[in-house]
Coordinates of C-alpha atoms in Angstrom, one line a residue:
M1 CA 0.0 0.0 0.0
Q2 CA 1.3 3.4 -0.9
Q3 CA 1.7 5.7 2.0
P4 CA 1.1 9.5 1.8
H5 CA 4.8 10.2 2.1
D6 CA 5.5 8.2 -1.0
T7 CA 3.5 10.6 -3.2
P8 CA 5.9 12.1 -5.8
T9 CA 3.9 15.0 -7.2
L10 CA 4.6 18.5 -6.1
G11 CA 0.9 19.5 -6.2
K12 CA -0.1 16.6 -4.0
R13 CA 2.6 17.4 -1.5
A14 CA 1.5 21.0 -1.3
A15 CA -2.1 19.9 -0.7
L16 CA -1.0 17.5 2.0
S17 CA 1.1 20.2 3.6
I18 CA -1.8 22.6 3.8
A19 CA -4.1 19.9 5.2
A20 CA -1.4 19.0 7.7
L21 CA -1.5 22.5 9.1
G22 CA -5.1 22.1 10.1
V23 CA -4.7 18.8 11.8
V24 CA -1.1 18.4 12.9
F25 CA -0.1 21.9 14.0
G26 CA -3.5 23.2 15.4
D27 CA -2.6 22.4 19.0
I28 CA 1.0 23.7 19.0
G29 CA -0.2 26.7 16.8
T30 CA -2.6 28.0 19.4
S31 CA 0.0 28.0 22.3
P32 CA 0.9 31.6 21.7
L33 CA -2.5 32.6 23.2
Y34 CA -1.3 31.6 26.7
A35 CA 2.3 30.3 26.9
I36 CA 4.2 33.6 27.3
R37 CA 1.5 34.9 29.6
E38 CA 1.9 32.0 32.0
C39 CA 5.6 32.6 32.2
F40 CA 5.1 36.2 33.5
H41 CA 1.5 36.3 34.8
G42 CA 0.6 32.7 35.7
E43 CA 0.5 30.9 39.0
Y44 CA 4.3 31.1 39.3
G45 CA 4.9 34.1 36.9
I46 CA 8.3 35.7 37.1
A47 CA 9.1 39.5 37.1
V48 CA 9.0 41.1 33.7
T49 CA 12.6 42.4 33.4
E50 CA 14.8 42.5 30.3
S51 CA 17.0 39.7 31.4
N52 CA 14.0 37.5 32.3
V53 CA 12.3 38.2 29.0
L54 CA 15.4 37.3 27.0
G55 CA 15.9 34.2 29.2
V56 CA 12.3 32.9 28.7
L57 CA 12.4 33.6 25.0
S58 CA 15.7 31.7 24.7
L59 CA 14.2 28.7 26.5
V60 CA 11.1 28.9 24.2
F61 CA 13.2 28.9 21.1
W62 CA 15.5 26.1 22.2
A63 CA 12.5 24.1 23.4
L64 CA 10.9 24.3 19.9
L65 CA 14.3 23.5 18.3
L66 CA 15.3 20.6 20.6
V67 CA 11.9 19.0 21.3
V68 CA 9.9 19.5 18.1
T69 CA 12.5 19.9 15.4
I70 CA 15.3 17.6 16.5
K71 CA 13.6 15.1 18.6
Y72 CA 10.3 14.6 16.8
L73 CA 10.8 15.7 13.2
V74 CA 14.4 14.5 12.8
F75 CA 14.5 11.3 14.9
I76 CA 11.2 10.1 16.4
M77 CA 9.4 10.3 13.0
R78 CA 11.9 7.9 11.6
A79 CA 10.3 5.3 13.9
D80 CA 7.3 4.7 11.7
N81 CA 5.3 1.5 11.9
D82 CA 4.5 0.9 8.2
G83 CA 4.0 4.6 7.8
E84 CA 2.0 5.1 11.0
G85 CA 3.1 7.1 14.1
G86 CA 2.0 7.6 17.6
V87 CA 2.8 6.1 20.9
L88 CA 0.9 2.8 20.3
A89 CA 2.6 2.3 16.9
L90 CA 5.9 3.0 18.6
T91 CA 5.1 0.5 21.4
A92 CA 4.3 -2.1 18.8
L93 CA 7.7 -1.6 17.2
A94 CA 9.5 -1.8 20.5
K95 CA 7.9 -4.8 22.0
P96 CA 8.7 -8.5 21.2
K97 CA 6.3 -10.5 19.1
Q98 CA 4.7 -12.4 21.9
V99 CA 4.3 -10.7 25.3
R100 CA 2.4 -12.0 28.3
M101 CA 1.4 -10.0 31.3
G102 CA 3.8 -10.1 34.2
T103 CA 6.9 -10.7 32.0
P104 CA 9.8 -8.2 31.9
S105 CA 9.0 -7.4 28.3
W106 CA 5.5 -6.4 29.3
V107 CA 6.9 -3.4 31.1
L108 CA 7.6 -1.8 27.7
V109 CA 4.0 -2.4 26.7
A110 CA 2.7 -1.0 30.1
F111 CA 4.8 2.1 29.5
G112 CA 3.4 2.6 26.0
L113 CA -0.2 1.9 27.2
F114 CA 0.1 4.4 30.0
A115 CA 1.5 7.1 27.7
A116 CA -1.4 6.5 25.3
C117 CA -3.9 6.7 28.2
L118 CA -2.4 10.1 29.3
L119 CA -3.4 11.4 25.9
Y120 CA -7.1 11.1 26.9
G121 CA -6.4 13.6 29.7
D122 CA -4.7 15.9 27.1
G123 CA -7.8 15.5 24.9
M124 CA -9.9 16.9 27.7
I125 CA -7.7 19.9 28.6
T126 CA -6.7 21.0 25.1
P127 CA -10.2 22.0 24.0
A128 CA -10.9 23.7 27.3
I129 CA -7.7 25.8 27.5
S130 CA -7.6 26.6 23.8
V131 CA -11.1 27.8 23.3
L132 CA -11.2 29.6 26.7
S133 CA -8.0 31.5 26.0
A134 CA -9.4 32.6 22.6
V135 CA -12.7 33.7 23.9
E136 CA -11.1 35.6 26.7
G137 CA -10.2 38.1 24.0
L138 CA -13.7 39.4 24.3
G139 CA -12.7 41.1 27.5
H140 CA -10.0 43.0 25.6
I141 CA -12.6 44.2 23.1
E142 CA -14.9 45.5 25.7
P143 CA -14.8 44.8 29.5
V144 CA -18.5 44.4 29.6
F145 CA -18.2 41.1 27.7
A146 CA -15.9 39.6 30.3
P147 CA -18.7 38.0 32.4
Y148 CA -19.9 36.1 29.4
V149 CA -16.6 34.5 28.5
I150 CA -17.5 31.2 30.3
H151 CA -20.9 31.0 28.7
V152 CA -19.6 31.6 25.2
T153 CA -16.8 29.0 25.8
L154 CA -19.2 26.4 27.0
G155 CA -21.6 27.0 24.1
I156 CA -18.8 26.5 21.6
L157 CA -17.4 23.4 23.3
V158 CA -20.8 21.7 23.7
G159 CA -21.7 22.5 20.1
L160 CA -18.3 21.1 18.9
F161 CA -19.0 17.8 20.7
L162 CA -22.6 17.6 19.5
L163 CA -21.5 17.9 15.9
Q164 CA -19.0 15.0 16.2
R165 CA -21.5 12.3 15.2
H166 CA -22.2 14.2 12.0
G167 CA -18.5 14.2 11.0
T168 CA -16.3 17.1 10.0
A169 CA -15.5 16.0 6.4
K170 CA -17.5 18.8 4.8
V171 CA -15.7 21.6 6.7
G172 CA -12.4 19.7 7.1
T173 CA -11.1 21.1 3.8
L174 CA -11.2 24.6 5.4
F175 CA -9.1 23.6 8.4
G176 CA -5.8 23.9 6.6
P177 CA -6.4 27.3 4.9
I178 CA -7.7 28.8 8.2
I179 CA -4.7 27.6 10.2
L180 CA -2.4 28.9 7.4
V181 CA -4.1 32.3 7.8
W182 CA -3.6 32.0 11.6
F183 CA 0.1 31.3 11.2
C184 CA 0.5 34.2 8.8
V185 CA -1.3 36.5 11.3
L186 CA 1.0 35.2 14.1
A187 CA 4.0 36.2 12.1
A188 CA 2.5 39.5 11.1
L189 CA 1.7 40.4 14.7
G190 CA 5.2 39.6 16.0
L191 CA 7.4 41.0 13.2
P192 CA 6.7 44.8 13.8
Q193 CA 7.4 44.3 17.5
I194 CA 10.7 42.7 16.7
I195 CA 11.6 45.5 14.3
G196 CA 10.8 48.0 17.0
N197 CA 13.0 46.3 19.5
P198 CA 15.6 44.1 17.6
K199 CA 17.5 43.5 20.8
V200 CA 15.1 40.7 21.5
L201 CA 16.8 38.6 18.8
S202 CA 19.7 38.1 21.1
A203 CA 17.5 35.5 22.8
L204 CA 18.4 33.1 20.0
L205 CA 21.6 32.5 21.8
P206 CA 21.3 29.7 24.3
W207 CA 23.3 31.3 27.2
H208 CA 20.4 33.7 27.9
G209 CA 18.3 30.7 28.8
I210 CA 21.1 29.2 30.9
E211 CA 21.7 32.5 32.7
F212 CA 18.0 32.8 33.4
L213 CA 17.9 29.3 35.1
V214 CA 21.1 30.0 37.1
E215 CA 20.0 33.5 38.3
N216 CA 16.5 32.5 39.2
R217 CA 17.2 29.1 40.5
A218 CA 14.1 27.4 41.9
H219 CA 11.7 30.0 40.6
G220 CA 13.3 29.8 37.1
F221 CA 13.1 26.1 37.1
V222 CA 9.4 26.3 38.0
V223 CA 8.8 28.7 35.0
L224 CA 10.1 25.8 32.8
G225 CA 6.6 24.3 33.4
A226 CA 5.1 27.3 31.6
V227 CA 7.8 27.3 28.9
F228 CA 6.8 23.8 28.1
L229 CA 3.4 25.0 26.9
V230 CA 5.0 26.1 23.7
V231 CA 5.7 22.4 22.7
T232 CA 2.4 20.8 23.7
G233 CA 1.1 19.3 20.5
A234 CA 4.5 17.7 19.5
E235 CA 3.1 14.2 20.1
A236 CA 0.2 15.0 17.7
I237 CA 2.9 15.7 15.0
Y238 CA 4.1 12.1 15.4
A239 CA 0.7 10.6 15.8
D240 CA -0.7 12.1 12.6
M241 CA 2.2 11.1 10.5
G242 CA 0.2 8.3 8.9
H243 CA -2.4 10.7 7.5
F244 CA 0.0 13.0 5.7
G245 CA 3.5 11.4 5.6
S246 CA 6.7 12.8 7.1
S247 CA 7.8 15.0 4.2
P248 CA 4.8 17.3 4.1
I249 CA 4.8 17.6 7.9
R250 CA 8.5 18.5 8.0
L251 CA 8.1 20.9 5.1
T252 CA 5.2 22.7 6.8
W253 CA 7.0 23.0 10.1
F254 CA 10.1 24.5 8.6
A255 CA 8.4 26.7 6.1
V256 CA 5.4 28.0 8.1
A257 CA 4.8 26.9 11.7
F258 CA 8.3 27.2 13.2
P259 CA 9.1 30.7 11.8
A260 CA 5.6 32.0 12.6
L261 CA 5.7 30.7 16.1
T262 CA 9.2 32.1 16.7
L263 CA 8.2 35.5 15.3
N264 CA 5.1 35.7 17.5
Y265 CA 6.8 34.6 20.7
F266 CA 9.7 37.0 20.2
G267 CA 7.2 39.8 19.2
Q268 CA 5.3 39.2 22.5
G269 CA 8.7 39.4 24.3
A270 CA 9.7 42.6 22.6
H271 CA 6.4 44.2 23.6
L272 CA 6.8 43.1 27.2
M273 CA 10.3 44.6 27.4
A274 CA 8.7 48.0 26.7
N275 CA 5.4 47.4 28.3
P276 CA 5.8 45.1 31.3
Q277 CA 2.3 46.0 32.6
D278 CA 0.7 44.0 29.7
A279 CA 1.9 40.6 31.1
F280 CA -1.7 39.7 31.9
H281 CA -2.3 38.9 28.2
P282 CA 0.7 39.8 25.9
F283 CA -0.8 38.1 22.9
Y284 CA -3.8 40.4 22.6
A285 CA -1.6 43.4 23.7
I286 CA 0.3 43.3 20.4
V287 CA -2.9 43.3 18.4
P288 CA -4.0 46.7 17.0
H289 CA -7.3 47.7 18.6
W290 CA -9.1 47.8 15.2
A291 CA -8.1 44.1 14.6
L292 CA -9.3 42.7 18.0
I293 CA -12.7 41.6 16.9
P294 CA -11.6 39.7 13.7
L295 CA -8.6 38.3 15.6
V296 CA -10.8 36.9 18.4
I297 CA -13.0 35.3 15.7
L298 CA -9.9 33.9 14.0
A299 CA -8.4 32.7 17.2
T300 CA -11.6 31.0 18.2
M301 CA -11.8 29.2 14.8
A302 CA -8.1 28.1 15.2
T303 CA -8.8 26.7 18.7
I304 CA -11.9 24.9 17.5
I305 CA -9.8 23.3 14.8
A306 CA -7.1 22.4 17.3
S307 CA -9.7 20.9 19.6
Q308 CA -11.2 18.9 16.7
A309 CA -7.8 17.4 15.9
V310 CA -7.4 16.3 19.5
I311 CA -10.9 14.8 19.7
T312 CA -10.4 12.9 16.5
G313 CA -7.1 11.6 17.9
A314 CA -8.9 10.3 20.9
F315 CA -11.4 8.4 18.7
S316 CA -8.5 7.0 16.6
L317 CA -6.6 5.9 19.7
T318 CA -9.7 4.2 21.0
S319 CA -10.2 2.3 17.8
Q320 CA -6.6 1.1 17.8
A321 CA -6.9 0.0 21.4
I322 CA -10.0 -2.0 20.7
N323 CA -8.4 -3.8 17.8
L324 CA -5.3 -4.5 19.8
G325 CA -7.4 -6.0 22.6
Y326 CA -6.9 -3.4 25.2
L327 CA -10.5 -2.1 25.3
P328 CA -13.8 -3.9 24.9
R329 CA -15.6 -3.6 21.6
L330 CA -17.3 -0.3 21.0
R331 CA -19.3 0.9 18.0
V332 CA -17.0 2.9 15.7
T333 CA -18.9 4.9 13.2
H334 CA -17.4 6.3 10.0
T335 CA -18.7 9.8 9.4
S336 CA -17.1 10.1 5.9
S337 CA -16.9 7.8 2.9
T338 CA -13.7 9.5 1.6
H339 CA -11.7 10.4 4.8
I340 CA -10.5 7.2 6.5
G341 CA -9.6 9.1 9.8
Q342 CA -13.1 10.5 10.2
I343 CA -14.6 8.2 12.9
Y344 CA -16.9 8.7 15.8
V345 CA -17.0 6.8 19.1
A346 CA -20.0 7.9 21.1
P347 CA -18.9 6.9 24.7
V348 CA -15.6 8.6 24.3
N349 CA -17.2 11.7 22.8
W350 CA -19.6 12.1 25.7
L351 CA -16.9 11.4 28.3
L352 CA -14.6 14.1 26.7
M353 CA -17.5 16.6 26.6
I354 CA -18.5 16.1 30.3
C355 CA -14.9 16.4 31.5
T356 CA -14.1 19.3 29.2
V357 CA -17.2 21.2 30.4
G358 CA -16.3 20.3 34.0
L359 CA -12.8 21.7 33.5
V360 CA -14.1 25.0 32.2
L361 CA -16.6 25.3 35.1
G362 CA -14.0 24.2 37.6
F363 CA -11.0 26.4 36.6
R364 CA -12.9 29.3 34.9
S365 CA -9.8 30.8 33.3
S366 CA -7.2 29.6 30.8
S367 CA -4.5 30.7 33.3
K368 CA -5.7 28.3 35.9
L369 CA -6.2 25.6 33.4
A370 CA -2.6 26.0 32.3
A371 CA -1.6 24.8 35.8
A372 CA -3.2 21.5 35.0
Y373 CA -1.6 21.3 31.6
G374 CA 1.8 19.7 31.0
V375 CA 2.4 16.8 33.4
A376 CA 0.6 14.3 31.2
V377 CA 2.3 15.5 28.0
T378 CA 5.8 15.5 29.5
A379 CA 5.2 12.0 30.9
T380 CA 4.2 10.8 27.4
M381 CA 7.3 12.5 25.9
L382 CA 9.5 10.8 28.5
I383 CA 8.1 7.4 27.7
T384 CA 8.4 8.1 23.9
S385 CA 12.2 8.7 24.5
I386 CA 12.6 5.4 26.3
L387 CA 10.7 3.5 23.6
F388 CA 12.8 5.2 20.9
F389 CA 15.9 3.9 22.5
V390 CA 14.6 0.3 22.4
V391 CA 13.6 0.7 18.7
A392 CA 17.0 2.3 17.8
R393 CA 18.8 -0.6 19.5
K394 CA 16.6 -3.6 18.5
R395 CA 15.1 -2.5 15.2
W396 CA 17.8 -0.3 13.7
N397 CA 20.8 -2.0 15.3
W398 CA 22.3 1.3 16.5
S399 CA 25.3 1.0 18.7
L400 CA 24.8 1.5 22.5
P401 CA 26.9 4.8 22.6
A402 CA 25.0 6.3 19.6
A403 CA 21.5 5.3 20.8
G404 CA 22.4 6.0 24.5
A405 CA 23.9 9.5 23.9
L406 CA 20.9 10.7 21.9
T407 CA 18.4 9.2 24.3
V408 CA 20.2 10.8 27.3
L409 CA 19.9 14.2 25.5
F410 CA 16.2 13.7 25.0
L411 CA 15.7 12.5 28.6
M412 CA 17.6 15.4 30.0
V413 CA 15.2 17.9 28.3
D414 CA 12.1 15.8 28.9
S415 CA 12.9 15.1 32.6
S416 CA 13.6 18.8 33.2
F417 CA 10.2 19.8 31.8
F418 CA 8.5 16.9 33.7
V419 CA 10.0 17.8 37.1
S420 CA 9.1 21.5 36.6
N421 CA 5.6 20.5 35.8
M422 CA 5.3 18.3 38.8
T423 CA 5.1 21.5 40.9
K424 CA 1.6 21.9 39.4
I425 CA 0.3 18.6 40.9
F426 CA -1.8 20.3 43.6
H427 CA -2.9 23.1 41.2
G428 CA -4.8 20.8 38.8
A429 CA -2.1 18.7 37.2
W430 CA -3.5 15.7 39.1
F431 CA -6.5 15.6 36.8
P432 CA -4.9 14.3 33.5
L433 CA -2.8 11.9 35.6
L434 CA -6.0 10.6 37.2
I435 CA -7.7 10.2 33.8
G436 CA -4.7 8.4 32.4
G437 CA -4.5 6.1 35.4
V438 CA -8.2 5.2 35.1
F439 CA -7.9 4.4 31.4
F440 CA -4.7 2.4 32.1
I441 CA -6.5 0.3 34.8
V442 CA -9.4 -0.3 32.4
M443 CA -7.0 -1.4 29.6
I444 CA -4.9 -3.8 31.6
T445 CA -8.0 -5.2 33.4
W446 CA -9.6 -5.9 30.0
E447 CA -6.4 -7.5 28.6
E448 CA -5.8 -9.7 31.7
G449 CA -9.5 -10.7 31.9
R450 CA -9.5 -11.8 28.3
E451 CA -6.3 -13.8 29.0
I452 CA -7.9 -15.6 32.0
L453 CA -11.1 -16.4 30.0
G454 CA -9.0 -17.6 27.1
A455 CA -7.2 -20.0 29.3
K456 CA -10.4 -21.3 30.8
I457 CA -12.0 -21.7 27.4
Q458 CA -8.9 -23.5 26.1
G459 CA -9.2 -26.0 29.0
L460 CA -12.8 -26.8 28.0
T461 CA -12.1 -27.3 24.3
E462 CA -10.0 -29.6 22.2
S463 CA -7.4 -29.1 19.5
L464 CA -8.5 -29.0 15.8
S465 CA -6.5 -32.1 15.1
A466 CA -8.3 -34.0 17.9
F467 CA -11.7 -32.7 16.6
M468 CA -10.8 -33.9 13.1
D469 CA -10.0 -37.4 14.4
Q470 CA -13.4 -37.4 16.2
V471 CA -15.3 -36.3 13.1
L472 CA -13.6 -39.1 11.0
A473 CA -14.2 -41.7 13.7
D474 CA -17.8 -40.8 14.7
K475 CA -19.0 -39.6 11.3
P476 CA -21.7 -37.3 12.7
Q477 CA -24.7 -36.4 10.7
R478 CA -24.0 -33.8 8.0
V479 CA -26.5 -31.2 6.9
E480 CA -26.3 -29.0 3.8
G481 CA -25.0 -25.4 4.4
Q482 CA -22.0 -23.3 5.3
A483 CA -21.3 -22.7 8.9
F484 CA -18.7 -20.2 10.2
F485 CA -17.5 -20.6 13.8
L486 CA -15.6 -17.6 15.1
T487 CA -12.8 -18.6 17.4
G488 CA -10.4 -16.6 19.5
S489 CA -7.7 -19.3 19.2
Y490 CA -6.5 -20.5 15.8
D491 CA -5.6 -24.1 16.9
R492 CA -8.6 -24.8 19.2
V493 CA -12.2 -25.8 18.5
P494 CA -14.4 -22.9 19.5
M495 CA -16.8 -23.3 22.4
A496 CA -19.8 -22.8 20.0
M497 CA -18.8 -25.9 18.0
V498 CA -18.3 -28.0 21.2
Q499 CA -21.8 -27.1 22.4
N500 CA -23.3 -27.6 18.9
M501 CA -21.8 -31.1 18.6
R502 CA -22.8 -31.9 22.2
H503 CA -26.5 -30.9 21.9
N504 CA -27.3 -31.0 18.2
K505 CA -24.9 -33.8 17.1
I506 CA -24.7 -32.5 13.6
V507 CA -22.0 -30.9 11.4
H508 CA -22.6 -28.7 8.4
S509 CA -21.3 -29.9 5.0
E510 CA -18.9 -26.9 5.0
V511 CA -17.4 -25.8 8.3
Y512 CA -15.1 -22.8 8.5
F513 CA -13.2 -22.1 11.7
L514 CA -12.5 -18.3 11.4
H515 CA -9.8 -16.7 13.5
I516 CA -9.4 -12.9 13.2
R517 CA -5.9 -11.9 14.2
I518 CA -4.9 -8.2 14.7
E519 CA -1.2 -7.8 13.8
E520 CA 1.2 -5.3 15.3
I521 CA 1.3 -3.3 12.1
P522 CA -1.2 -0.6 10.9
R523 CA -2.3 -2.4 7.8
V524 CA -1.9 -5.8 6.2
P525 CA -1.9 -5.9 2.3
N526 CA -5.0 -7.7 0.9
M527 CA -2.8 -10.4 -0.7
E528 CA -1.6 -11.4 2.8
K529 CA -4.8 -11.0 4.7
I530 CA -6.3 -14.5 4.3
E531 CA -4.6 -17.7 5.4
L532 CA -6.6 -20.8 4.4
E533 CA -6.1 -24.4 5.4
R534 CA -8.1 -27.4 4.2
F535 CA -8.5 -30.3 6.6
G536 CA -10.7 -32.4 4.4
S537 CA -14.3 -33.6 4.9
G538 CA -15.4 -30.0 4.1
I539 CA -13.7 -28.5 7.1
Y540 CA -11.5 -25.4 6.7
R541 CA -9.5 -23.0 8.9
I542 CA -9.4 -19.4 7.9
I543 CA -7.0 -17.0 9.7
A544 CA -7.8 -13.4 8.7
H545 CA -4.9 -10.9 9.4
F546 CA -5.7 -7.2 9.9
G547 CA -3.7 -4.3 11.0
F548 CA -4.6 -2.3 14.1
M549 CA -5.7 0.7 11.9
E550 CA -8.1 -1.5 9.9
E551 CA -11.7 -2.7 10.3
P552 CA -12.1 -6.5 10.5
K553 CA -15.4 -6.8 8.8
I554 CA -16.9 -10.2 7.8
A555 CA -17.9 -8.9 4.3
T556 CA -14.3 -8.0 3.6
I557 CA -13.1 -11.5 4.7
L558 CA -15.6 -13.3 2.6
E559 CA -14.7 -11.2 -0.5
L560 CA -11.0 -12.0 0.0
C561 CA -11.8 -15.7 0.4
K562 CA -13.2 -15.8 -3.1
G563 CA -9.7 -15.4 -4.4
L564 CA -8.8 -18.7 -2.7
G565 CA -11.7 -20.6 -4.1
I566 CA -14.1 -20.2 -1.2
E567 CA -17.5 -19.1 -2.3
A568 CA -19.4 -18.0 0.8
D569 CA -22.7 -16.1 0.7
L570 CA -23.1 -13.6 3.6
E571 CA -26.9 -13.8 3.3
T572 CA -27.2 -17.6 3.5
A573 CA -24.2 -18.8 5.6
S574 CA -24.7 -19.4 9.3
F575 CA -22.4 -17.8 11.8
F576 CA -22.0 -19.4 15.2
L577 CA -20.7 -17.2 18.0
G578 CA -19.9 -18.0 21.5
R579 CA -21.7 -16.0 24.2
E580 CA -20.0 -16.4 27.6
K581 CA -22.1 -15.9 30.7
L582 CA -19.6 -14.7 33.3
I583 CA -19.9 -15.2 37.0
L584 CA -17.6 -14.2 39.8
G585 CA -15.9 -17.0 41.6
D586 CA -14.8 -17.1 45.2
K587 CA -11.2 -16.3 44.2
P588 CA -11.1 -14.4 40.9
G589 CA -7.7 -14.4 39.2
M590 CA -7.3 -10.7 39.1
G591 CA -8.7 -9.4 42.4
R592 CA -12.3 -8.8 43.3
L593 CA -12.5 -5.1 42.4
R594 CA -10.9 -5.5 39.0
A595 CA -13.0 -8.6 38.4
H596 CA -16.1 -6.5 39.0
L597 CA -14.8 -4.0 36.5
F598 CA -14.1 -6.7 34.0
L599 CA -17.7 -8.0 34.4
F600 CA -19.0 -4.4 33.9
L601 CA -16.9 -3.9 30.7
S602 CA -18.0 -7.3 29.3
H603 CA -21.7 -6.6 29.9
N604 CA -21.4 -3.3 28.1
A605 CA -19.2 -4.4 25.2
M606 CA -20.6 -4.4 21.8
D607 CA -21.5 -8.0 20.6
A608 CA -19.3 -9.7 18.0
A609 CA -22.0 -9.8 15.4
G610 CA -22.4 -6.0 15.4
F611 CA -18.7 -5.3 15.6
F612 CA -17.8 -7.5 12.6
D613 CA -21.0 -6.5 10.7
I614 CA -22.5 -9.9 10.6
P615 CA -26.2 -9.9 9.6
S616 CA -28.2 -10.6 12.8
E617 CA -30.6 -13.0 11.1
Q618 CA -27.6 -15.2 10.2
V619 CA -26.2 -15.4 13.7
I620 CA -26.6 -18.3 16.1
E621 CA -25.3 -17.7 19.6
V622 CA -24.2 -20.6 21.7
G623 CA -23.9 -19.8 25.4
A624 CA -21.6 -21.1 28.1
Q625 CA -21.2 -20.2 31.7
L626 CA -17.7 -19.4 32.8
E627 CA -16.3 -18.5 36.2
L628 CA -13.9 -15.5 36.4

């Protein structure tokens, strides 16, 4: 399959680059609304002096250069999983082929899962802080509007989440151009300020940042937590690589995003050096009064787009986790026939909406929300650096000195930001950690519960070879028709067949044991998807291989089987599915509380027929009671 980054035409690359602006750089592109303000006017704001301004700007520039440019665009994006990026794709690259819970190798998987779970917390805070910081511009237009900032913000956010089920494909084509205009405006706002005070350009030299940290000591180190706000969104750059390819993303960063952000940040700094009293909102302070209204509108549009990208990322992460077996089956709805990434997961959408609205009502200002922002993202970046080291050593065969030196550099930067953000724990930073922890417990509970059930089912069933011996020896009654038995293990007879043989004592003339296997790669080529084995006597085994970014639908499987000589009709074949009735034993294998959680998840999971799009009138469910 051709990936986006393989596209050779200049026109296509330009189109992808514009589209990437709207999706990839929306989050990091709206940070100028609040990042510099938090350094000088936030919970731990530092005095607005010339040396402090130059020091903060130096730290901002080098953070963008080291974290976004060098770490992510130059190195991390090389760790693509068949063209796909993101922490789950990186985890799949780093971990061995077969990993069981409790083994040392599973620690890598646990790290990757926890990093992915933290992104849910980020997905709740980003819409809240972005939209709220934009709407706060109303107070700069006219103070009388200030009391209505919360109401307008809530209206925008609720409307955004309500529209998710309808999809954003129709307006998605506008995202790129709007964000392009936004970046151009950022540059245009900052450039005159820099021209008026060119001394600010000396902040490009790193020793201003070093001097700032040395002189201000503990206070300066705490301000690093606010400086980090300029690189939030870097993980999205890596996660969205599969949609656009690495080349358009790199081109867009160097040609548009990086220079525009630098100009705006330095422009805000230049203004503060001359007007320290404007530290309460330096972004809007550099906006001409006549442009405030259109800029608030543009800023609101930009933050809505940034929020949309984060919400879509949460949907995509959920879909991947379901396919990889870390979450129970949920209905994933495609909202566009042409945009693969446009999906909708209702439970995740409503959870994000409730938490985002709660954050706005609880914190009531973007400055206070900024105190909750950063810990989850820095933790994710730390884990990404660790996983990168494993990939560099095991996949790319880098030498220990080369991989170690680069990883140490990344960890030094990441850990500095992480520790500085830990000071925010009691000011709201506990929230994304709590959300990440809850999702992590859910994921490992679901995975471990399925492992326990799988082991119990395996103990109640027999191998396929033993089943074939029984069929040949007993010669059960055969009836005309095609029967598909879905099985979680490719070499065991499914419980549905065991129960069918025990009670009905018949076997269809054509029996297909279908095992759907999700591979640790994003997509499997169609020519490699189906593995067929003929046992004789009309009995077959089908192993369908899908990537974790794909949808394992029964119609797709049957269509691909035609190429191997299997003519199966979705409207006439019978599909036998196992339906386990779970009960809680005296000594559950995972602890009583987690066992109750697993039961709750199982009872609320989408049934296999709906998940695989099997016509309900063709489904026969065979139940079995299992003790957890």
